[in-house]
mmCIF file of C-alpha atoms in Angstrom:
data_model
loop_
_atom_site.group_PDB
_atom_site.id
_atom_site.type_symbol
_atom_site.label_atom_id
_atom_site.label_comp_id
_atom_site.label_asym_id
_atom_site.label_seq_id
_atom_site.Cartn_x
_atom_site.Cartn_y
_atom_site.Cartn_z
ATOM 1 C CA UNK A 242 -28.080 -5.732 -7.076
ATOM 2 C CA UNK A 243 -29.404 -3.876 -10.084
ATOM 3 C CA UNK A 244 -27.112 -3.533 -13.082
ATOM 4 C CA UNK A 245 -27.201 0.249 -12.864
ATOM 5 C CA UNK A 246 -25.499 0.232 -9.460
ATOM 6 C CA UNK A 247 -22.586 -2.020 -10.418
ATOM 7 C CA UNK A 248 -19.146 -0.433 -10.213
ATOM 8 C CA UNK A 249 -20.447 3.032 -9.293
ATOM 9 C CA UNK A 250 -18.702 3.447 -5.946
ATOM 10 C CA UNK A 251 -16.456 6.514 -5.783
ATOM 11 C CA UNK A 252 -14.807 5.296 -2.590
ATOM 12 C CA UNK A 253 -14.725 1.841 -1.076
ATOM 13 C CA UNK A 254 -16.122 1.030 2.326
ATOM 14 C CA UNK A 255 -12.540 0.151 3.328
ATOM 15 C CA UNK A 256 -11.366 3.684 2.588
ATOM 16 C CA UNK A 257 -14.346 5.286 4.329
ATOM 17 C CA UNK A 258 -14.022 3.088 7.410
ATOM 18 C CA UNK A 259 -10.348 3.945 7.835
ATOM 19 C CA UNK A 260 -11.033 7.621 7.217
ATOM 20 C CA UNK A 261 -13.599 7.704 10.020
ATOM 21 C CA UNK A 262 -11.344 5.657 12.302
ATOM 22 C CA UNK A 263 -8.335 7.968 11.879
ATOM 23 C CA UNK A 264 -10.430 11.131 12.059
ATOM 24 C CA UNK A 265 -11.748 10.036 15.447
ATOM 25 C CA UNK A 266 -8.304 8.850 16.585
ATOM 26 C CA UNK A 267 -6.628 12.194 15.845
ATOM 27 C CA UNK A 268 -9.610 14.497 16.288
ATOM 28 C CA UNK A 269 -9.655 15.660 12.666
ATOM 29 C CA UNK A 270 -12.281 16.553 10.086
ATOM 30 C CA UNK A 271 -12.748 14.596 6.864
ATOM 31 C CA UNK A 272 -12.734 15.829 3.264
ATOM 32 C CA UNK A 273 -11.322 19.260 4.085
ATOM 33 C CA UNK A 274 -10.396 21.670 1.298
ATOM 34 C CA UNK A 275 -7.165 23.486 2.149
ATOM 35 C CA UNK A 276 -4.485 25.223 0.098
ATOM 36 C CA UNK A 277 -5.679 23.843 -3.204
ATOM 37 C CA UNK A 278 -6.176 20.269 -2.034
ATOM 38 C CA UNK A 279 -8.930 18.166 -0.526
ATOM 39 C CA UNK A 280 -7.376 16.189 2.308
ATOM 40 C CA UNK A 281 -8.875 12.968 3.627
ATOM 41 C CA UNK A 282 -8.370 14.259 7.168
ATOM 42 C CA UNK A 283 -7.148 17.602 8.491
ATOM 43 C CA UNK A 284 -6.588 18.104 12.208
ATOM 44 C CA UNK A 285 -6.785 21.392 14.109
ATOM 45 C CA UNK A 286 -2.994 21.551 14.380
ATOM 46 C CA UNK A 287 -2.601 21.223 10.602
ATOM 47 C CA UNK A 288 -1.768 17.512 10.675
ATOM 48 C CA UNK A 289 -2.749 15.988 7.313
ATOM 49 C CA UNK A 290 -3.741 12.326 7.103
ATOM 50 C CA UNK A 291 -4.141 10.640 3.733
ATOM 51 C CA UNK A 292 -5.421 7.095 3.260
ATOM 52 C CA UNK A 293 -4.503 5.250 0.093
ATOM 53 C CA UNK A 294 -5.272 1.588 -0.581
ATOM 54 C CA UNK A 295 -2.945 1.277 -3.612
ATOM 55 C CA UNK A 296 -0.761 3.286 -6.002
ATOM 56 C CA UNK A 297 0.795 5.428 -3.274
ATOM 57 C CA UNK A 298 2.882 7.329 -5.810
ATOM 58 C CA UNK A 299 -0.286 9.061 -7.052
ATOM 59 C CA UNK A 300 -0.211 11.094 -3.827
ATOM 60 C CA UNK A 301 3.439 12.092 -4.141
ATOM 61 C CA UNK A 302 2.927 15.640 -5.421
ATOM 62 C CA UNK A 303 0.061 16.300 -3.009
ATOM 63 C CA UNK A 304 2.163 15.138 -0.062
ATOM 64 C CA UNK A 305 5.236 17.095 -1.193
ATOM 65 C CA UNK A 306 3.166 20.270 -1.442
ATOM 66 C CA UNK A 307 1.697 19.739 2.037
ATOM 67 C CA UNK A 308 5.168 19.140 3.483
ATOM 68 C CA UNK A 309 6.552 22.267 1.786
ATOM 69 C CA UNK A 310 3.746 24.223 3.443
ATOM 70 C CA UNK A 311 4.898 22.906 6.838
ATOM 71 C CA UNK A 312 2.107 20.371 7.388
ATOM 72 C CA UNK A 313 2.830 17.212 9.309
ATOM 73 C CA UNK A 314 1.696 14.375 7.010
ATOM 74 C CA UNK A 315 0.754 10.777 7.803
ATOM 75 C CA UNK A 316 0.121 8.433 4.899
ATOM 76 C CA UNK A 317 -1.938 5.411 5.927
ATOM 77 C CA UNK A 318 -1.558 2.309 3.770
ATOM 78 C CA UNK A 319 -3.718 -0.755 4.471
ATOM 79 C CA UNK A 320 -1.646 -3.819 3.608
ATOM 80 C CA UNK A 321 -3.935 -6.771 2.943
ATOM 81 C CA UNK A 322 -2.846 -10.041 4.549
ATOM 82 C CA UNK A 323 -5.867 -12.176 3.601
ATOM 83 C CA UNK A 324 -8.945 -11.474 1.501
ATOM 84 C CA UNK A 325 -12.312 -13.159 1.766
ATOM 85 C CA UNK A 326 -14.097 -12.985 -1.596
ATOM 86 C CA UNK A 327 -17.885 -12.893 -1.485
ATOM 87 C CA UNK A 328 -19.586 -13.180 -4.874
ATOM 88 C CA UNK A 329 -23.270 -12.515 -5.471
ATOM 89 C CA UNK A 330 -25.389 -12.403 -8.597
ATOM 90 C CA UNK A 331 -26.884 -9.145 -9.863
ATOM 91 C CA UNK A 332 -29.945 -9.651 -7.638
ATOM 92 C CA UNK A 333 -27.830 -10.033 -4.521
ATOM 93 C CA UNK A 334 -28.045 -13.824 -4.159
ATOM 94 C CA UNK A 335 -24.895 -15.444 -2.770
ATOM 95 C CA UNK A 336 -22.888 -17.332 -5.385
ATOM 96 C CA UNK A 337 -19.713 -18.122 -3.432
ATOM 97 C CA UNK A 338 -17.832 -17.271 -0.261
ATOM 98 C CA UNK A 339 -14.159 -18.206 -0.263
ATOM 99 C CA UNK A 340 -10.806 -17.209 1.159
ATOM 100 C CA UNK A 341 -8.261 -16.054 -1.424
ATOM 101 C CA UNK A 342 -5.073 -18.158 -1.407
ATOM 102 C CA UNK A 343 -2.943 -15.005 -1.772
ATOM 103 C CA UNK A 344 -1.257 -13.651 1.343
ATOM 104 C CA UNK A 345 0.372 -10.257 1.730
ATOM 105 C CA UNK A 346 3.434 -9.402 3.824
ATOM 106 C CA UNK A 347 5.187 -6.243 4.992
ATOM 107 C CA UNK A 348 7.727 -6.451 2.152
ATOM 108 C CA UNK A 349 4.950 -5.758 -0.342
ATOM 109 C CA UNK A 350 5.233 -2.094 0.647
ATOM 110 C CA UNK A 351 8.465 -1.779 -1.352
ATOM 111 C CA UNK A 352 6.448 -1.944 -4.579
ATOM 112 C CA UNK A 353 4.468 1.047 -3.340
ATOM 113 C CA UNK A 354 7.463 3.110 -2.214
ATOM 114 C CA UNK A 355 9.206 3.488 -5.579
ATOM 115 C CA UNK A 356 7.576 6.877 -6.233
ATOM 116 C CA UNK A 357 7.972 8.214 -2.686
ATOM 117 C CA UNK A 358 11.655 7.655 -1.935
ATOM 118 C CA UNK A 359 12.528 11.371 -1.805
ATOM 119 C CA UNK A 360 10.033 12.135 0.987
ATOM 120 C CA UNK A 361 10.231 9.053 3.216
ATOM 121 C CA UNK A 362 12.806 10.611 5.568
ATOM 122 C CA UNK A 363 11.205 14.035 5.711
ATOM 123 C CA UNK A 364 10.945 14.913 9.416
ATOM 124 C CA UNK A 365 7.272 15.791 9.028
ATOM 125 C CA UNK A 366 6.319 12.601 7.172
ATOM 126 C CA UNK A 367 5.196 9.256 8.572
ATOM 127 C CA UNK A 368 4.123 6.140 6.705
ATOM 128 C CA UNK A 369 1.694 4.064 8.744
ATOM 129 C CA UNK A 370 1.179 0.541 7.463
ATOM 130 C CA UNK A 371 -1.799 -1.307 8.881
ATOM 131 C CA UNK A 372 -1.933 -5.006 8.111
ATOM 132 C CA UNK A 373 -5.543 -6.065 7.667
ATOM 133 C CA UNK A 374 -7.868 -8.819 6.609
ATOM 134 C CA UNK A 375 -10.321 -7.604 3.990
ATOM 135 C CA UNK A 376 -13.637 -8.642 2.484
ATOM 136 C CA UNK A 377 -13.989 -8.124 -1.249
ATOM 137 C CA UNK A 378 -17.462 -8.074 -2.797
ATOM 138 C CA UNK A 379 -17.872 -9.170 -6.407
ATOM 139 C CA UNK A 380 -20.954 -9.296 -8.592
ATOM 140 C CA UNK A 381 -21.321 -12.133 -11.089
ATOM 141 C CA UNK A 382 -22.462 -10.867 -14.478
ATOM 142 C CA UNK A 383 -24.417 -12.756 -17.117
ATOM 143 C CA UNK A 384 -21.779 -12.062 -19.742
ATOM 144 C CA UNK A 385 -18.012 -11.337 -19.602
ATOM 145 C CA UNK A 386 -17.436 -7.624 -19.052
ATOM 146 C CA UNK A 387 -14.619 -5.073 -19.011
ATOM 147 C CA UNK A 388 -13.988 -2.741 -16.075
ATOM 148 C CA UNK A 389 -14.779 0.961 -16.332
ATOM 149 C CA UNK A 390 -11.085 1.873 -16.493
ATOM 150 C CA UNK A 391 -10.456 -0.906 -19.067
ATOM 151 C CA UNK A 392 -7.750 -2.462 -16.911
ATOM 152 C CA UNK A 393 -8.521 -6.060 -17.831
ATOM 153 C CA UNK A 394 -6.597 -7.878 -20.496
ATOM 154 C CA UNK A 395 -9.535 -10.237 -20.955
ATOM 155 C CA UNK A 396 -13.195 -9.737 -20.105
ATOM 156 C CA UNK A 397 -14.481 -11.675 -17.101
ATOM 157 C CA UNK A 398 -17.919 -12.573 -15.829
ATOM 158 C CA UNK A 399 -17.634 -10.592 -12.586
ATOM 159 C CA UNK A 400 -17.009 -7.069 -11.332
ATOM 160 C CA UNK A 401 -15.383 -5.979 -8.092
ATOM 161 C CA UNK A 402 -17.808 -3.539 -6.439
ATOM 162 C CA UNK A 403 -16.531 -2.987 -2.907
ATOM 163 C CA UNK A 404 -13.855 -3.683 -0.321
ATOM 164 C CA UNK A 405 -14.576 -3.798 3.409
ATOM 165 C CA UNK A 406 -12.364 -3.935 6.466
ATOM 166 C CA UNK A 407 -12.638 -7.252 8.290
ATOM 167 C CA UNK A 408 -10.029 -6.780 11.020
ATOM 168 C CA UNK A 409 -6.819 -4.908 11.797
ATOM 169 C CA UNK A 410 -3.965 -7.279 12.603
ATOM 170 C CA UNK A 411 -0.983 -5.002 13.136
ATOM 171 C CA UNK A 412 0.177 -1.407 12.770
ATOM 172 C CA UNK A 413 3.737 -0.374 11.891
ATOM 173 C CA UNK A 414 4.993 3.192 11.609
ATOM 174 C CA UNK A 415 7.910 4.197 9.396
ATOM 175 C CA UNK A 416 9.427 7.583 10.140
ATOM 176 C CA UNK A 417 13.157 7.251 10.784
ATOM 177 C CA UNK A 418 16.050 5.494 9.055
ATOM 178 C CA UNK A 419 16.011 2.633 11.532
ATOM 179 C CA UNK A 420 12.351 1.885 10.739
ATOM 180 C CA UNK A 421 13.126 1.078 7.112
ATOM 181 C CA UNK A 422 16.475 -0.587 7.830
ATOM 182 C CA UNK A 423 14.734 -2.908 10.297
ATOM 183 C CA UNK A 424 13.265 -4.701 7.284
ATOM 184 C CA UNK A 425 16.713 -5.948 6.281
ATOM 185 C CA UNK A 426 17.711 -9.359 7.706
ATOM 186 C CA UNK A 427 19.740 -8.976 10.915
ATOM 187 C CA UNK A 428 22.564 -11.342 9.942
ATOM 188 C CA UNK A 429 23.751 -9.584 6.774
ATOM 189 C CA UNK A 430 27.503 -9.060 6.263
ATOM 190 C CA UNK A 431 28.865 -5.504 6.336
ATOM 191 C CA UNK A 432 28.861 -5.492 2.529
ATOM 192 C CA UNK A 433 25.956 -7.356 1.025
ATOM 193 C CA UNK A 434 24.187 -8.053 -2.259
ATOM 194 C CA UNK A 435 20.757 -9.371 -3.245
ATOM 195 C CA UNK A 436 21.981 -12.967 -2.893
ATOM 196 C CA UNK A 437 22.986 -12.266 0.714
ATOM 197 C CA UNK A 438 19.463 -11.054 1.482
ATOM 198 C CA UNK A 439 18.005 -14.210 -0.068
ATOM 199 C CA UNK A 440 20.449 -16.408 1.820
ATOM 200 C CA UNK A 441 19.687 -14.698 5.136
ATOM 201 C CA UNK A 442 15.952 -14.956 4.595
ATOM 202 C CA UNK A 443 14.810 -17.190 1.688
ATOM 203 C CA UNK A 444 11.294 -15.720 1.802
ATOM 204 C CA UNK A 445 12.781 -12.410 0.605
ATOM 205 C CA UNK A 446 14.260 -13.817 -2.597
ATOM 206 C CA UNK A 447 11.599 -12.259 -4.830
ATOM 207 C CA UNK A 448 11.901 -8.911 -3.026
ATOM 208 C CA UNK A 449 15.704 -8.651 -2.695
ATOM 209 C CA UNK A 450 16.502 -6.508 -5.752
ATOM 210 C CA UNK A 451 13.490 -4.265 -5.139
ATOM 211 C CA UNK A 452 14.480 -3.726 -1.499
ATOM 212 C CA UNK A 453 17.962 -2.664 -2.561
ATOM 213 C CA UNK A 454 16.622 -0.386 -5.309
ATOM 214 C CA UNK A 455 14.365 1.464 -2.849
ATOM 215 C CA UNK A 456 16.901 1.716 -0.018
ATOM 216 C CA UNK A 457 19.523 3.159 -2.346
ATOM 217 C CA UNK A 458 17.163 5.911 -3.411
ATOM 218 C CA UNK A 459 15.882 6.893 0.035
ATOM 219 C CA UNK A 460 18.999 6.839 0.500
ATOM 220 C CA UNK A 461 19.846 4.455 3.338
ATOM 221 C CA UNK A 462 22.439 2.252 1.662
ATOM 222 C CA UNK A 463 25.123 2.939 -0.931
ATOM 223 C CA UNK A 464 26.836 0.807 -3.534
ATOM 224 C CA UNK A 465 30.415 -0.181 -2.702
ATOM 225 C CA UNK A 466 31.486 -2.492 -5.527
ATOM 226 C CA UNK A 467 30.534 -4.940 -8.265
ATOM 227 C CA UNK A 468 31.805 -8.491 -7.923
ATOM 228 C CA UNK A 469 30.936 -11.344 -10.266
ATOM 229 C CA UNK A 470 28.182 -9.181 -11.801
ATOM 230 C CA UNK A 471 26.589 -8.633 -8.361
ATOM 231 C CA UNK A 472 26.253 -5.157 -6.869
ATOM 232 C CA UNK A 473 27.355 -4.877 -3.252
ATOM 233 C CA UNK A 474 26.093 -2.314 -0.760
ATOM 234 C CA UNK A 475 26.632 -1.086 2.760
ATOM 235 C CA UNK A 476 24.467 0.905 5.150
ATOM 236 C CA UNK A 477 25.256 4.625 4.954
#
């Protein structure tokens, strides 16, 4: 790959693939300008579909405006379970092909929901989470480099140039209260705190406080008391 083409993608292959997939699924058109916005997909019945691979809160105002104008809105979020990292040199020669040790899970969505809590229960809004395996393409550079948006703390000798869909593993839709509450462990007491979530499901220990923070603001739970410096909640 020539140096001039590194890091020049405006949209990833992952985003484009999902856009085409959902446009065909719902019979919509892509990249449609409407009411001051350019929507990823707009269907004949006014259904808006937006696909965002990260930083969902960036779409908050756009989605709110569409909802206020009576559009049905579906926000599609691809949640990456496993990533295969393929690294080539600048001429396209394979350097490495490995599976990232990081694994995603459905509870990762809570980090993305912090800026959307006031629209999650809107009757015209649906969050569709598709769990996927992804292929990430990197290009090895001769010298350590910074990214275009200067997001790196330290320069590295590679650049991420594309993301591609490998396979879709599962699809989950969140639209009603019960959809979000289903992510709480089943065996919680009537009044519960973060420690109760961790005790019920140890894998949720690092998510417990975030889960409570989001659910309070949707709002699906409410604080009942503070005991021994722990905040207790119950389902509203």
